[in-house]
Amino acid sequence: MNISIRNKDFFNIKDNDSLQIYFGGDQAWYIKAWSKEAGCGPTCAANITAYLARSKEMYKELYPSVSSDKNEFSKHMEVLFQYVTPGAMGVNSVTKFTDGLEQYLKAKNITLTPKILSVDPFSKKLRDTEELKVFVEKGLLADCPIAFLNLSKGAERRLQGWHWITITGVRTEGESLIAEASDEGKKIEFDLKLWYMTTKMHGGLIYYV
């Protein structure tokens, strides 16, 4: 299996001053210190809404700007922060993410349905890697980037704990399910299956249709 969203170039964000190209947003672009520290959730929401707006005419109001430069995208991140707003522990559940994004969708008069695969710390023996694989496949085939909440990175050392990132593709490599994702403006890869089988806290994945 090797699947990705159809237009990964839509994740490219250009800094017109330095000419650097980023892959998705970076929470460091927020203005306030707390937003920089806790803004991974709304940054992920900004990535997804901007992608859907650029790839589907019916969702264009989710990101009204026609520009993908850093300054314009940073403004979009600030808007999403007002909806997907971190509390004292950040956006530390899939429900906080979906509830906040639902309010943004309502403000834009757009209907999208979240599809959720939740992971809790007590389900390790019941976790089905085929269910994970099918879920991610359906999301990407629907051409929606996937929001990924990782509170505990488990045995996957390439991840940051207590963090949201945006999955844009997956491929199988032997027993591994390698995910490609936007993380703080960079493209990273990690073994999603390894995380799924070893994470010790709540987490989950979300896409919209």
PDB file of C-alpha atoms in Angstrom:
ATOM      1  CA  MET A   1       0.000   0.000   0.000  1.00  0.00           C
ATOM      2  CA  ASN A   2       1.238   3.458  -0.921  1.00  0.00           C
ATOM      3  CA  ILE A   3      -1.446   6.156  -0.643  1.00  0.00           C
ATOM      4  CA  SER A   4      -1.385   9.910  -0.153  1.00  0.00           C
ATOM      5  CA  ILE A   5      -3.579  12.954  -0.541  1.00  0.00           C
ATOM      6  CA  ARG A   6      -3.795  13.965  -4.196  1.00  0.00           C
ATOM      7  CA  ASN A   7      -2.101  17.358  -4.040  1.00  0.00           C
ATOM      8  CA  LYS A   8       0.728  17.368  -1.523  1.00  0.00           C
ATOM      9  CA  ASP A   9       2.029  20.548  -3.149  1.00  0.00           C
ATOM     10  CA  PHE A  10      -0.885  22.334  -1.480  1.00  0.00           C
ATOM     11  CA  PHE A  11       0.997  21.839   1.795  1.00  0.00           C
ATOM     12  CA  ASN A  12       3.920  23.922   0.523  1.00  0.00           C
ATOM     13  CA  ILE A  13       4.069  27.291   2.269  1.00  0.00           C
ATOM     14  CA  LYS A  14       6.603  29.879   1.126  1.00  0.00           C
ATOM     15  CA  ASP A  15       8.321  32.484   3.266  1.00  0.00           C
ATOM     16  CA  ASN A  16       8.624  35.332   0.780  1.00  0.00           C
ATOM     17  CA  ASP A  17      11.389  36.944   2.840  1.00  0.00           C
ATOM     18  CA  SER A  18      13.736  33.974   3.229  1.00  0.00           C
ATOM     19  CA  LEU A  19      12.328  32.041   0.226  1.00  0.00           C
ATOM     20  CA  GLN A  20      12.205  28.931   2.428  1.00  0.00           C
ATOM     21  CA  ILE A  21       9.504  26.378   1.614  1.00  0.00           C
ATOM     22  CA  TYR A  22       7.710  24.763   4.545  1.00  0.00           C
ATOM     23  CA  PHE A  23       5.534  21.654   4.529  1.00  0.00           C
ATOM     24  CA  GLY A  24       2.420  22.757   6.375  1.00  0.00           C
ATOM     25  CA  GLY A  25       2.188  25.266   9.188  1.00  0.00           C
ATOM     26  CA  ASP A  26       4.459  25.682  12.188  1.00  0.00           C
ATOM     27  CA  GLN A  27       3.080  26.631  15.605  1.00  0.00           C
ATOM     28  CA  ALA A  28       6.161  28.826  16.065  1.00  0.00           C
ATOM     29  CA  TRP A  29       4.475  31.286  13.672  1.00  0.00           C
ATOM     30  CA  TYR A  30       1.852  32.263  16.237  1.00  0.00           C
ATOM     31  CA  ILE A  31       2.232  35.718  17.725  1.00  0.00           C
ATOM     32  CA  LYS A  32       1.709  34.982  21.418  1.00  0.00           C
ATOM     33  CA  ALA A  33       4.075  32.851  23.509  1.00  0.00           C
ATOM     34  CA  TRP A  34       1.307  30.538  24.789  1.00  0.00           C
ATOM     35  CA  SER A  35       0.050  29.978  21.267  1.00  0.00           C
ATOM     36  CA  LYS A  36       3.560  29.043  20.133  1.00  0.00           C
ATOM     37  CA  GLU A  37       3.814  26.537  22.982  1.00  0.00           C
ATOM     38  CA  ALA A  38       0.353  24.955  22.767  1.00  0.00           C
ATOM     39  CA  GLY A  39      -0.735  25.623  19.193  1.00  0.00           C
ATOM     40  CA  CYS A  40      -0.111  22.268  17.513  1.00  0.00           C
ATOM     41  CA  GLY A  41      -3.828  21.392  17.509  1.00  0.00           C
ATOM     42  CA  PRO A  42      -5.060  24.550  15.761  1.00  0.00           C
ATOM     43  CA  THR A  43      -2.071  24.372  13.406  1.00  0.00           C
ATOM     44  CA  CYS A  44      -3.222  20.899  12.376  1.00  0.00           C
ATOM     45  CA  ALA A  45      -6.764  22.239  11.912  1.00  0.00           C
ATOM     46  CA  ALA A  46      -5.369  25.065   9.771  1.00  0.00           C
ATOM     47  CA  ASN A  47      -3.506  22.545   7.595  1.00  0.00           C
ATOM     48  CA  ILE A  48      -6.612  20.456   6.986  1.00  0.00           C
ATOM     49  CA  THR A  49      -9.013  23.331   6.321  1.00  0.00           C
ATOM     50  CA  ALA A  50      -6.592  25.081   3.962  1.00  0.00           C
ATOM     51  CA  TYR A  51      -6.060  21.857   2.027  1.00  0.00           C
ATOM     52  CA  LEU A  52      -9.770  21.144   1.687  1.00  0.00           C
ATOM     53  CA  ALA A  53     -10.392  24.729   0.591  1.00  0.00           C
ATOM     54  CA  ARG A  54      -7.754  24.552  -2.121  1.00  0.00           C
ATOM     55  CA  SER A  55      -8.675  21.090  -3.379  1.00  0.00           C
ATOM     56  CA  LYS A  56     -12.485  21.330  -3.440  1.00  0.00           C
ATOM     57  CA  GLU A  57     -14.429  24.344  -4.704  1.00  0.00           C
ATOM     58  CA  MET A  58     -17.313  23.698  -2.311  1.00  0.00           C
ATOM     59  CA  TYR A  59     -15.000  24.193   0.669  1.00  0.00           C
ATOM     60  CA  LYS A  60     -13.127  27.290  -0.544  1.00  0.00           C
ATOM     61  CA  GLU A  61     -14.494  29.479   2.276  1.00  0.00           C
ATOM     62  CA  LEU A  62     -12.495  27.424   4.771  1.00  0.00           C
ATOM     63  CA  TYR A  63      -9.392  29.299   3.574  1.00  0.00           C
ATOM     64  CA  PRO A  64     -10.507  32.383   1.662  1.00  0.00           C
ATOM     65  CA  SER A  65      -7.008  33.529   0.680  1.00  0.00           C
ATOM     66  CA  VAL A  66      -5.660  32.461  -2.700  1.00  0.00           C
ATOM     67  CA  SER A  67      -2.112  32.758  -1.384  1.00  0.00           C
ATOM     68  CA  SER A  68      -0.056  30.048   0.307  1.00  0.00           C
ATOM     69  CA  ASP A  69       2.658  32.362   1.601  1.00  0.00           C
ATOM     70  CA  LYS A  70       3.687  32.214   5.234  1.00  0.00           C
ATOM     71  CA  ASN A  71       2.099  35.517   6.248  1.00  0.00           C
ATOM     72  CA  GLU A  72      -1.314  34.580   4.866  1.00  0.00           C
ATOM     73  CA  PHE A  73      -1.200  31.092   6.330  1.00  0.00           C
ATOM     74  CA  SER A  74      -0.158  32.475   9.720  1.00  0.00           C
ATOM     75  CA  LYS A  75      -3.292  34.631   9.710  1.00  0.00           C
ATOM     76  CA  HIS A  76      -5.332  31.488   9.027  1.00  0.00           C
ATOM     77  CA  MET A  77      -3.669  29.761  11.970  1.00  0.00           C
ATOM     78  CA  GLU A  78      -4.602  32.656  14.261  1.00  0.00           C
ATOM     79  CA  VAL A  79      -8.241  32.339  13.168  1.00  0.00           C
ATOM     80  CA  LEU A  80      -8.296  28.583  13.824  1.00  0.00           C
ATOM     81  CA  PHE A  81      -6.780  29.148  17.253  1.00  0.00           C
ATOM     82  CA  GLN A  82      -9.981  30.963  18.217  1.00  0.00           C
ATOM     83  CA  TYR A  83     -11.968  27.779  17.532  1.00  0.00           C
ATOM     84  CA  VAL A  84      -9.594  24.890  18.275  1.00  0.00           C
ATOM     85  CA  THR A  85      -8.377  26.591  21.418  1.00  0.00           C
ATOM     86  CA  PRO A  86      -5.878  24.883  23.741  1.00  0.00           C
ATOM     87  CA  GLY A  87      -6.711  24.694  27.418  1.00  0.00           C
ATOM     88  CA  ALA A  88      -4.220  24.317  30.251  1.00  0.00           C
ATOM     89  CA  MET A  89      -3.287  20.872  28.891  1.00  0.00           C
ATOM     90  CA  GLY A  90      -3.500  21.871  25.240  1.00  0.00           C
ATOM     91  CA  VAL A  91      -5.958  20.261  22.830  1.00  0.00           C
ATOM     92  CA  ASN A  92      -5.524  16.940  24.579  1.00  0.00           C
ATOM     93  CA  SER A  93      -8.398  14.909  23.133  1.00  0.00           C
ATOM     94  CA  VAL A  94      -9.924  14.188  19.761  1.00  0.00           C
ATOM     95  CA  THR A  95     -13.230  15.592  21.046  1.00  0.00           C
ATOM     96  CA  LYS A  96     -11.708  18.990  21.823  1.00  0.00           C
ATOM     97  CA  PHE A  97     -10.379  19.090  18.287  1.00  0.00           C
ATOM     98  CA  THR A  98     -13.616  18.048  16.575  1.00  0.00           C
ATOM     99  CA  ASP A  99     -15.815  20.261  18.785  1.00  0.00           C
ATOM    100  CA  GLY A 100     -13.687  23.294  18.009  1.00  0.00           C
ATOM    101  CA  LEU A 101     -13.459  22.623  14.302  1.00  0.00           C
ATOM    102  CA  GLU A 102     -17.209  22.032  14.141  1.00  0.00           C
ATOM    103  CA  GLN A 103     -17.733  25.606  15.345  1.00  0.00           C
ATOM    104  CA  TYR A 104     -15.452  26.885  12.586  1.00  0.00           C
ATOM    105  CA  LEU A 105     -17.347  24.859   9.986  1.00  0.00           C
ATOM    106  CA  LYS A 106     -20.653  26.285  11.245  1.00  0.00           C
ATOM    107  CA  ALA A 107     -19.262  29.809  11.016  1.00  0.00           C
ATOM    108  CA  LYS A 108     -18.434  29.113   7.368  1.00  0.00           C
ATOM    109  CA  ASN A 109     -21.785  27.366   6.682  1.00  0.00           C
ATOM    110  CA  ILE A 110     -19.994  24.212   5.615  1.00  0.00           C
ATOM    111  CA  THR A 111     -20.969  20.690   6.615  1.00  0.00           C
ATOM    112  CA  LEU A 112     -18.295  18.045   7.071  1.00  0.00           C
ATOM    113  CA  THR A 113     -18.459  14.880   9.152  1.00  0.00           C
ATOM    114  CA  PRO A 114     -15.509  13.789  11.287  1.00  0.00           C
ATOM    115  CA  LYS A 115     -14.441  10.157  11.101  1.00  0.00           C
ATOM    116  CA  ILE A 116     -12.574   9.165  14.247  1.00  0.00           C
ATOM    117  CA  LEU A 117     -10.343   6.314  15.291  1.00  0.00           C
ATOM    118  CA  SER A 118      -9.776   6.715  19.022  1.00  0.00           C
ATOM    119  CA  VAL A 119      -7.072   4.942  20.983  1.00  0.00           C
ATOM    120  CA  ASP A 120      -7.197   4.607  24.758  1.00  0.00           C
ATOM    121  CA  PRO A 121      -4.534   3.276  27.140  1.00  0.00           C
ATOM    122  CA  PHE A 122      -6.588   0.214  28.089  1.00  0.00           C
ATOM    123  CA  SER A 123      -7.136  -1.206  24.603  1.00  0.00           C
ATOM    124  CA  LYS A 124      -3.652  -2.464  23.749  1.00  0.00           C
ATOM    125  CA  LYS A 125      -4.647  -6.143  23.562  1.00  0.00           C
ATOM    126  CA  LEU A 126      -7.703  -5.261  21.470  1.00  0.00           C
ATOM    127  CA  ARG A 127      -5.996  -2.987  18.963  1.00  0.00           C
ATOM    128  CA  ASP A 128      -6.459  -4.162  15.391  1.00  0.00           C
ATOM    129  CA  THR A 129      -3.704  -3.047  13.010  1.00  0.00           C
ATOM    130  CA  GLU A 130      -5.923  -3.879  10.047  1.00  0.00           C
ATOM    131  CA  GLU A 131      -8.533  -1.452  11.383  1.00  0.00           C
ATOM    132  CA  LEU A 132      -5.832   1.214  11.609  1.00  0.00           C
ATOM    133  CA  LYS A 133      -4.655   0.528   8.071  1.00  0.00           C
ATOM    134  CA  VAL A 134      -8.181   0.636   6.640  1.00  0.00           C
ATOM    135  CA  PHE A 135      -9.025   3.846   8.513  1.00  0.00           C
ATOM    136  CA  VAL A 136      -5.976   5.702   7.208  1.00  0.00           C
ATOM    137  CA  GLU A 137      -6.543   4.347   3.706  1.00  0.00           C
ATOM    138  CA  LYS A 138     -10.158   5.592   3.675  1.00  0.00           C
ATOM    139  CA  GLY A 139      -9.156   9.050   4.877  1.00  0.00           C
ATOM    140  CA  LEU A 140      -6.439   9.530   2.288  1.00  0.00           C
ATOM    141  CA  LEU A 141      -8.561   8.104  -0.522  1.00  0.00           C
ATOM    142  CA  ALA A 142     -11.206  10.651   0.477  1.00  0.00           C
ATOM    143  CA  ASP A 143      -8.444  13.221  -0.163  1.00  0.00           C
ATOM    144  CA  CYS A 144      -8.435  14.547   3.373  1.00  0.00           C
ATOM    145  CA  PRO A 145      -5.271  15.011   5.431  1.00  0.00           C
ATOM    146  CA  ILE A 146      -5.539  13.163   8.737  1.00  0.00           C
ATOM    147  CA  ALA A 147      -5.256  14.869  12.109  1.00  0.00           C
ATOM    148  CA  PHE A 148      -3.171  12.744  14.452  1.00  0.00           C
ATOM    149  CA  LEU A 149      -3.064  13.167  18.237  1.00  0.00           C
ATOM    150  CA  ASN A 150      -0.141  11.488  19.955  1.00  0.00           C
ATOM    151  CA  LEU A 151      -0.060  11.993  23.720  1.00  0.00           C
ATOM    152  CA  SER A 152       2.361   9.105  24.254  1.00  0.00           C
ATOM    153  CA  LYS A 153       4.810   8.275  21.475  1.00  0.00           C
ATOM    154  CA  GLY A 154       5.308   4.737  22.775  1.00  0.00           C
ATOM    155  CA  ALA A 155       8.262   3.026  21.129  1.00  0.00           C
ATOM    156  CA  GLU A 156       8.270   5.355  18.085  1.00  0.00           C
ATOM    157  CA  ARG A 157      11.128   7.735  18.902  1.00  0.00           C
ATOM    158  CA  ARG A 158      10.687   9.860  15.791  1.00  0.00           C
ATOM    159  CA  LEU A 159       7.532  11.385  17.284  1.00  0.00           C
ATOM    160  CA  GLN A 160       7.082  14.130  19.830  1.00  0.00           C
ATOM    161  CA  GLY A 161       4.747  13.259  22.679  1.00  0.00           C
ATOM    162  CA  TRP A 162       1.661  15.333  23.559  1.00  0.00           C
ATOM    163  CA  HIS A 163       1.435  16.660  20.019  1.00  0.00           C
ATOM    164  CA  TRP A 164      -0.797  17.026  16.956  1.00  0.00           C
ATOM    165  CA  ILE A 165       0.572  16.521  13.446  1.00  0.00           C
ATOM    166  CA  THR A 166      -1.066  16.126  10.020  1.00  0.00           C
ATOM    167  CA  ILE A 167      -0.695  12.854   8.087  1.00  0.00           C
ATOM    168  CA  THR A 168      -0.520  13.246   4.301  1.00  0.00           C
ATOM    169  CA  GLY A 169       0.401   9.725   3.171  1.00  0.00           C
ATOM    170  CA  VAL A 170       1.200   6.149   4.218  1.00  0.00           C
ATOM    171  CA  ARG A 171       3.032   3.181   2.762  1.00  0.00           C
ATOM    172  CA  THR A 172       3.709  -0.352   3.920  1.00  0.00           C
ATOM    173  CA  GLU A 173       7.277  -1.507   4.446  1.00  0.00           C
ATOM    174  CA  GLY A 174       7.372  -5.096   5.644  1.00  0.00           C
ATOM    175  CA  GLU A 175       5.507  -5.148   8.946  1.00  0.00           C
ATOM    176  CA  SER A 176       5.616  -1.359   9.278  1.00  0.00           C
ATOM    177  CA  LEU A 177       3.058   1.238   8.261  1.00  0.00           C
ATOM    178  CA  ILE A 178       5.145   4.292   7.460  1.00  0.00           C
ATOM    179  CA  ALA A 179       3.302   7.595   7.684  1.00  0.00           C
ATOM    180  CA  GLU A 180       4.379  10.863   6.107  1.00  0.00           C
ATOM    181  CA  ALA A 181       3.257  13.952   7.996  1.00  0.00           C
ATOM    182  CA  SER A 182       3.559  17.696   8.420  1.00  0.00           C
ATOM    183  CA  ASP A 183       5.147  18.492  11.788  1.00  0.00           C
ATOM    184  CA  GLU A 184       6.116  22.080  12.634  1.00  0.00           C
ATOM    185  CA  GLY A 185       6.556  23.031   8.992  1.00  0.00           C
ATOM    186  CA  LYS A 186       8.652  19.976   8.151  1.00  0.00           C
ATOM    187  CA  LYS A 187       7.936  16.672   6.436  1.00  0.00           C
ATOM    188  CA  ILE A 188       8.588  13.717   8.750  1.00  0.00           C
ATOM    189  CA  GLU A 189       8.137   9.939   8.550  1.00  0.00           C
ATOM    190  CA  PHE A 190       7.374   7.470  11.329  1.00  0.00           C
ATOM    191  CA  ASP A 191       5.943   4.009  11.900  1.00  0.00           C
ATOM    192  CA  LEU A 192       2.251   4.570  12.651  1.00  0.00           C
ATOM    193  CA  LYS A 193       1.711   0.895  13.413  1.00  0.00           C
ATOM    194  CA  LEU A 194       4.516   0.909  15.993  1.00  0.00           C
ATOM    195  CA  TRP A 195       2.951   3.937  17.672  1.00  0.00           C
ATOM    196  CA  TYR A 196      -0.494   2.327  17.605  1.00  0.00           C
ATOM    197  CA  MET A 197       0.679  -0.854  19.301  1.00  0.00           C
ATOM    198  CA  THR A 198       2.850   0.801  21.970  1.00  0.00           C
ATOM    199  CA  THR A 199       1.250   4.145  22.880  1.00  0.00           C
ATOM    200  CA  LYS A 200       0.297   4.292  26.556  1.00  0.00           C
ATOM    201  CA  MET A 201      -2.148   7.200  26.628  1.00  0.00           C
ATOM    202  CA  HIS A 202      -5.208   8.490  24.813  1.00  0.00           C
ATOM    203  CA  GLY A 203      -4.767   9.489  21.180  1.00  0.00           C
ATOM    204  CA  GLY A 204      -6.415   9.147  17.834  1.00  0.00           C
ATOM    205  CA  LEU A 205      -6.831  10.012  14.175  1.00  0.00           C
ATOM    206  CA  ILE A 206      -9.470  12.148  12.443  1.00  0.00           C
ATOM    207  CA  TYR A 207     -10.430  12.879   8.867  1.00  0.00           C
ATOM    208  CA  TYR A 208     -13.423  14.695   7.364  1.00  0.00           C
ATOM    209  CA  VAL A 209     -15.891  13.782   4.628  1.00  0.00           C
TER     210      VAL A 209
END
